[in-house]
Amino acid sequence: AARDVLTKLKAEVADMWTVSLDSVIYSKGVFGTTERNSESITFADLAAKLSGQINGHGNVNVENWAGAGGGTIVDVEVDPETGQVKVLRCTAIQNAGKAIHPGHVEGQMQGGVVQGIGWALYEGYQYDELGHVLNANLLDYKLPTSLDVPSVEAVIIEKPFPSNPYGARGVGETPIISPAPAIANAIQQALGKRIDQLPMTPTRLLEKIGVI
């Protein structure tokens, strides 16, 4: 898609200077032409001259999927009287292929774990008998706060994927997935009961163990 945009921009330059498309060159943010060495225009200046949008299109047939392996280990504390679950410790492991910027990868993993904890214990829409959403705002839709999540240790594994640039693998969303089953497993270890519905609220937990 980016290459398509560049080709279309070169066509705009060619029309503007009345030169052949093949003569238009682009390097380091500047367009020029081999037909007139004195002509040049920056990317920003060209964009300012355009009367409309330039849209690029492209497609790729992916033959090899890198995959995104990872997992989460948690220690939880469960109160069988109130049904409250507190995550005490969390370790997130992710195969990043090649962590081009390790600090950013760690931050992505930690943020994903927070979202995963929210998905596991707090977040969920509530509806009335007519199907209307009852918690359609951030006042009523429960999200984890800094008091609800532990310090997250991020463990980066680097097993490069040869078909990707630098061997990198995706770490954008995969850290969100494994906290919920990890927490469910920990609750089962603590109480001997499997919670199979999200979010694992105190009410659902107390119903599962027969308190209510």
mmCIF file of C-alpha atoms in Angstrom:
data_model
loop_
_atom_site.group_PDB
_atom_site.id
_atom_site.type_symbol
_atom_site.label_atom_id
_atom_site.label_comp_id
_atom_site.label_asym_id
_atom_site.label_seq_id
_atom_site.Cartn_x
_atom_site.Cartn_y
_atom_site.Cartn_z
ATOM 1 C CA ALA A 1 0.000 0.000 0.000
ATOM 2 C CA ALA A 2 2.850 2.392 0.814
ATOM 3 C CA ARG A 3 4.517 1.643 -2.520
ATOM 4 C CA ASP A 4 1.207 2.326 -4.261
ATOM 5 C CA VAL A 5 0.972 5.709 -2.518
ATOM 6 C CA LEU A 6 4.522 6.557 -3.581
ATOM 7 C CA THR A 7 3.736 5.677 -7.204
ATOM 8 C CA LYS A 8 0.651 7.902 -7.135
ATOM 9 C CA LEU A 9 2.631 10.758 -5.589
ATOM 10 C CA LYS A 10 5.267 10.403 -8.285
ATOM 11 C CA ALA A 11 2.483 10.638 -10.867
ATOM 12 C CA GLU A 12 1.310 13.876 -9.249
ATOM 13 C CA VAL A 13 4.842 15.255 -9.441
ATOM 14 C CA ALA A 14 5.186 14.183 -13.071
ATOM 15 C CA ASP A 15 1.957 15.996 -13.978
ATOM 16 C CA MET A 16 2.970 19.084 -12.030
ATOM 17 C CA TRP A 17 6.363 19.350 -13.734
ATOM 18 C CA THR A 18 5.244 17.932 -17.093
ATOM 19 C CA VAL A 19 7.886 15.235 -17.047
ATOM 20 C CA SER A 20 7.710 11.478 -17.541
ATOM 21 C CA LEU A 21 6.725 9.320 -14.593
ATOM 22 C CA ASP A 22 9.850 7.195 -15.011
ATOM 23 C CA SER A 23 12.031 10.263 -14.465
ATOM 24 C CA VAL A 24 10.592 11.079 -11.027
ATOM 25 C CA ILE A 25 12.764 9.957 -8.134
ATOM 26 C CA TYR A 26 12.239 10.006 -4.370
ATOM 27 C CA SER A 27 14.841 9.993 -1.619
ATOM 28 C CA LYS A 28 14.803 11.031 2.038
ATOM 29 C CA GLY A 29 11.539 12.922 1.842
ATOM 30 C CA VAL A 30 12.301 14.828 -1.362
ATOM 31 C CA PHE A 31 11.006 14.287 -4.902
ATOM 32 C CA GLY A 32 13.101 15.153 -7.935
ATOM 33 C CA THR A 33 13.399 14.350 -11.622
ATOM 34 C CA THR A 34 16.274 13.190 -13.763
ATOM 35 C CA GLU A 35 15.023 15.415 -16.564
ATOM 36 C CA ARG A 36 15.577 18.612 -14.594
ATOM 37 C CA ASN A 37 18.225 18.482 -11.913
ATOM 38 C CA SER A 38 17.120 21.822 -10.496
ATOM 39 C CA GLU A 39 13.573 20.668 -9.729
ATOM 40 C CA SER A 40 12.746 19.333 -6.251
ATOM 41 C CA ILE A 41 9.855 19.333 -3.823
ATOM 42 C CA THR A 42 9.575 17.927 -0.318
ATOM 43 C CA PHE A 43 6.978 15.405 0.714
ATOM 44 C CA ALA A 44 5.337 18.003 2.989
ATOM 45 C CA ASP A 45 5.188 20.671 0.286
ATOM 46 C CA LEU A 46 3.721 18.211 -2.197
ATOM 47 C CA ALA A 47 1.064 17.153 0.319
ATOM 48 C CA ALA A 48 0.108 20.806 0.798
ATOM 49 C CA LYS A 49 -0.414 21.211 -2.954
ATOM 50 C CA LEU A 50 -2.651 18.182 -3.372
ATOM 51 C CA SER A 51 -6.355 18.878 -3.764
ATOM 52 C CA GLY A 52 -7.527 15.537 -2.402
ATOM 53 C CA GLN A 53 -6.524 12.342 -0.667
ATOM 54 C CA ILE A 54 -4.052 9.810 -1.971
ATOM 55 C CA ASN A 55 -5.087 6.273 -1.053
ATOM 56 C CA GLY A 56 -2.811 3.281 -1.416
ATOM 57 C CA HIS A 57 -3.856 -0.319 -1.841
ATOM 58 C CA GLY A 58 -1.922 -3.533 -1.496
ATOM 59 C CA ASN A 59 -2.220 -7.166 -0.556
ATOM 60 C CA VAL A 60 0.040 -9.962 0.490
ATOM 61 C CA ASN A 61 -0.328 -13.721 0.443
ATOM 62 C CA VAL A 62 1.152 -14.900 3.720
ATOM 63 C CA GLU A 63 2.483 -18.419 3.334
ATOM 64 C CA ASN A 64 4.207 -18.725 6.700
ATOM 65 C CA TRP A 65 2.645 -17.576 9.956
ATOM 66 C CA ALA A 66 5.083 -16.633 12.665
ATOM 67 C CA GLY A 67 2.784 -17.536 15.510
ATOM 68 C CA ALA A 68 2.884 -15.824 18.874
ATOM 69 C CA GLY A 69 3.593 -18.194 21.726
ATOM 70 C CA GLY A 70 3.306 -17.061 25.307
ATOM 71 C CA GLY A 71 1.788 -17.734 28.677
ATOM 72 C CA THR A 72 0.960 -16.305 32.080
ATOM 73 C CA ILE A 73 1.660 -17.561 35.590
ATOM 74 C CA VAL A 74 -0.345 -16.111 38.483
ATOM 75 C CA ASP A 75 -0.653 -16.450 42.227
ATOM 76 C CA VAL A 76 -4.119 -15.540 43.486
ATOM 77 C CA GLU A 77 -5.804 -15.094 46.831
ATOM 78 C CA VAL A 78 -9.439 -16.191 47.053
ATOM 79 C CA ASP A 79 -11.813 -15.288 49.877
ATOM 80 C CA PRO A 80 -14.443 -18.080 50.021
ATOM 81 C CA GLU A 81 -16.744 -15.926 52.147
ATOM 82 C CA THR A 82 -16.917 -12.896 49.841
ATOM 83 C CA GLY A 83 -15.892 -14.448 46.533
ATOM 84 C CA GLN A 84 -13.227 -11.807 46.030
ATOM 85 C CA VAL A 85 -10.198 -12.801 43.959
ATOM 86 C CA LYS A 86 -6.969 -10.854 44.229
ATOM 87 C CA VAL A 87 -4.052 -11.440 41.883
ATOM 88 C CA LEU A 88 -0.943 -11.327 44.066
ATOM 89 C CA ARG A 89 1.772 -11.993 41.532
ATOM 90 C CA CYS A 90 1.971 -12.324 37.795
ATOM 91 C CA THR A 91 4.653 -13.413 35.355
ATOM 92 C CA ALA A 92 4.054 -12.972 31.630
ATOM 93 C CA ILE A 93 6.157 -14.916 29.125
ATOM 94 C CA GLN A 94 6.157 -14.068 25.437
ATOM 95 C CA ASN A 95 8.155 -15.206 22.427
ATOM 96 C CA ALA A 96 8.883 -11.898 20.699
ATOM 97 C CA GLY A 97 11.046 -13.440 17.987
ATOM 98 C CA LYS A 98 13.446 -10.525 18.184
ATOM 99 C CA ALA A 99 12.692 -7.766 20.685
ATOM 100 C CA ILE A 100 13.715 -4.766 18.612
ATOM 101 C CA HIS A 101 12.915 -2.432 21.531
ATOM 102 C CA PRO A 102 12.788 -4.566 24.712
ATOM 103 C CA GLY A 103 11.359 -1.763 26.841
ATOM 104 C CA HIS A 104 8.409 -1.341 24.512
ATOM 105 C CA VAL A 105 7.877 -5.101 24.377
ATOM 106 C CA GLU A 106 7.801 -5.293 28.177
ATOM 107 C CA GLY A 107 5.335 -2.420 28.331
ATOM 108 C CA GLN A 108 3.097 -4.110 25.784
ATOM 109 C CA MET A 109 3.180 -7.338 27.762
ATOM 110 C CA GLN A 110 2.398 -5.595 31.045
ATOM 111 C CA GLY A 111 -0.462 -3.644 29.503
ATOM 112 C CA GLY A 112 -1.836 -6.805 27.943
ATOM 113 C CA VAL A 113 -1.821 -8.556 31.310
ATOM 114 C CA VAL A 114 -3.788 -5.698 32.874
ATOM 115 C CA GLN A 115 -6.376 -5.991 30.111
ATOM 116 C CA GLY A 116 -6.422 -9.756 30.566
ATOM 117 C CA ILE A 117 -7.052 -9.410 34.310
ATOM 118 C CA GLY A 118 -9.889 -7.008 33.557
ATOM 119 C CA TRP A 119 -11.369 -9.484 31.098
ATOM 120 C CA ALA A 120 -10.997 -12.303 33.626
ATOM 121 C CA LEU A 121 -12.388 -10.670 36.768
ATOM 122 C CA TYR A 122 -14.171 -7.401 36.080
ATOM 123 C CA GLU A 123 -15.240 -6.479 32.566
ATOM 124 C CA GLY A 124 -18.566 -7.514 31.109
ATOM 125 C CA TYR A 125 -21.730 -5.934 29.750
ATOM 126 C CA GLN A 126 -24.935 -6.166 31.748
ATOM 127 C CA TYR A 127 -28.352 -6.164 30.066
ATOM 128 C CA ASP A 128 -31.934 -5.724 31.178
ATOM 129 C CA GLU A 129 -34.788 -7.979 30.067
ATOM 130 C CA LEU A 130 -35.229 -5.918 26.885
ATOM 131 C CA GLY A 131 -31.585 -6.219 25.883
ATOM 132 C CA HIS A 132 -30.597 -2.690 26.841
ATOM 133 C CA VAL A 133 -27.032 -2.269 28.074
ATOM 134 C CA LEU A 134 -27.042 -1.217 31.726
ATOM 135 C CA ASN A 135 -23.371 -0.311 32.069
ATOM 136 C CA ALA A 136 -22.617 1.546 28.848
ATOM 137 C CA ASN A 137 -20.314 4.124 30.429
ATOM 138 C CA LEU A 138 -17.039 4.146 32.331
ATOM 139 C CA LEU A 139 -18.834 4.937 35.585
ATOM 140 C CA ASP A 140 -20.711 1.626 35.566
ATOM 141 C CA TYR A 141 -18.457 -0.546 33.390
ATOM 142 C CA LYS A 142 -15.925 -1.957 35.812
ATOM 143 C CA LEU A 143 -12.258 -1.769 34.839
ATOM 144 C CA PRO A 144 -9.197 -2.793 36.851
ATOM 145 C CA THR A 145 -7.317 0.045 38.505
ATOM 146 C CA SER A 146 -3.738 0.217 39.727
ATOM 147 C CA LEU A 147 -4.988 -1.198 43.038
ATOM 148 C CA ASP A 148 -6.355 -4.315 41.346
ATOM 149 C CA VAL A 149 -3.273 -5.502 39.496
ATOM 150 C CA PRO A 150 0.092 -6.664 40.804
ATOM 151 C CA SER A 151 3.527 -5.829 39.546
ATOM 152 C CA VAL A 152 3.940 -7.795 36.329
ATOM 153 C CA GLU A 153 7.235 -9.492 35.557
ATOM 154 C CA ALA A 154 7.737 -9.674 31.804
ATOM 155 C CA VAL A 155 9.930 -12.487 30.491
ATOM 156 C CA ILE A 156 10.904 -12.030 26.847
ATOM 157 C CA ILE A 157 11.902 -15.126 24.878
ATOM 158 C CA GLU A 158 13.652 -14.526 21.575
ATOM 159 C CA LYS A 159 13.239 -17.274 18.986
ATOM 160 C CA PRO A 160 13.470 -15.363 15.686
ATOM 161 C CA PHE A 161 11.064 -16.134 12.870
ATOM 162 C CA PRO A 162 13.173 -16.106 9.697
ATOM 163 C CA SER A 163 10.424 -14.918 7.331
ATOM 164 C CA ASN A 164 9.782 -11.678 9.231
ATOM 165 C CA PRO A 165 11.977 -8.562 9.262
ATOM 166 C CA TYR A 166 14.657 -8.956 11.948
ATOM 167 C CA GLY A 167 12.947 -12.195 12.999
ATOM 168 C CA ALA A 168 10.320 -10.298 14.997
ATOM 169 C CA ARG A 169 7.017 -11.822 16.104
ATOM 170 C CA GLY A 170 3.847 -10.017 17.125
ATOM 171 C CA VAL A 171 3.340 -9.093 20.770
ATOM 172 C CA GLY A 172 0.485 -6.637 20.273
ATOM 173 C CA GLU A 173 -2.501 -8.592 21.577
ATOM 174 C CA THR A 174 -1.365 -12.062 22.612
ATOM 175 C CA PRO A 175 -0.503 -11.090 26.232
ATOM 176 C CA ILE A 176 -4.217 -10.358 26.767
ATOM 177 C CA ILE A 177 -5.263 -13.949 26.116
ATOM 178 C CA SER A 178 -3.598 -16.114 28.755
ATOM 179 C CA PRO A 179 -4.290 -14.273 32.065
ATOM 180 C CA ALA A 180 -7.946 -15.400 32.135
ATOM 181 C CA PRO A 181 -7.279 -19.161 31.901
ATOM 182 C CA ALA A 182 -4.314 -18.769 34.246
ATOM 183 C CA ILE A 183 -6.542 -17.110 36.860
ATOM 184 C CA ALA A 184 -9.254 -19.732 36.318
ATOM 185 C CA ASN A 185 -6.682 -22.479 36.870
ATOM 186 C CA ALA A 186 -5.445 -20.790 40.044
ATOM 187 C CA ILE A 187 -8.990 -20.459 41.400
ATOM 188 C CA GLN A 188 -9.581 -24.136 40.667
ATOM 189 C CA GLN A 189 -6.387 -25.023 42.527
ATOM 190 C CA ALA A 190 -7.570 -22.957 45.501
ATOM 191 C CA LEU A 191 -11.217 -24.044 45.694
ATOM 192 C CA GLY A 192 -11.472 -27.214 43.641
ATOM 193 C CA LYS A 193 -14.128 -25.626 41.435
ATOM 194 C CA ARG A 194 -13.806 -24.610 37.794
ATOM 195 C CA ILE A 195 -15.200 -21.213 36.803
ATOM 196 C CA ASP A 196 -16.021 -21.388 33.108
ATOM 197 C CA GLN A 197 -17.679 -18.030 32.525
ATOM 198 C CA LEU A 198 -16.147 -14.565 32.284
ATOM 199 C CA PRO A 199 -15.877 -12.337 34.133
ATOM 200 C CA MET A 200 -15.252 -14.509 37.193
ATOM 201 C CA THR A 201 -17.172 -12.241 39.541
ATOM 202 C CA PRO A 202 -17.638 -12.837 43.276
ATOM 203 C CA THR A 203 -21.291 -13.763 42.651
ATOM 204 C CA ARG A 204 -20.395 -16.427 40.106
ATOM 205 C CA LEU A 205 -17.678 -17.799 42.343
ATOM 206 C CA LEU A 206 -19.988 -18.007 45.376
ATOM 207 C CA GLU A 207 -22.652 -19.708 43.256
ATOM 208 C CA LYS A 208 -20.099 -22.245 42.054
ATOM 209 C CA ILE A 209 -19.006 -23.193 45.582
ATOM 210 C CA GLY A 210 -22.597 -23.286 46.850
ATOM 211 C CA VAL A 211 -22.545 -20.312 49.212
ATOM 212 C CA ILE A 212 -25.418 -18.628 47.380
#
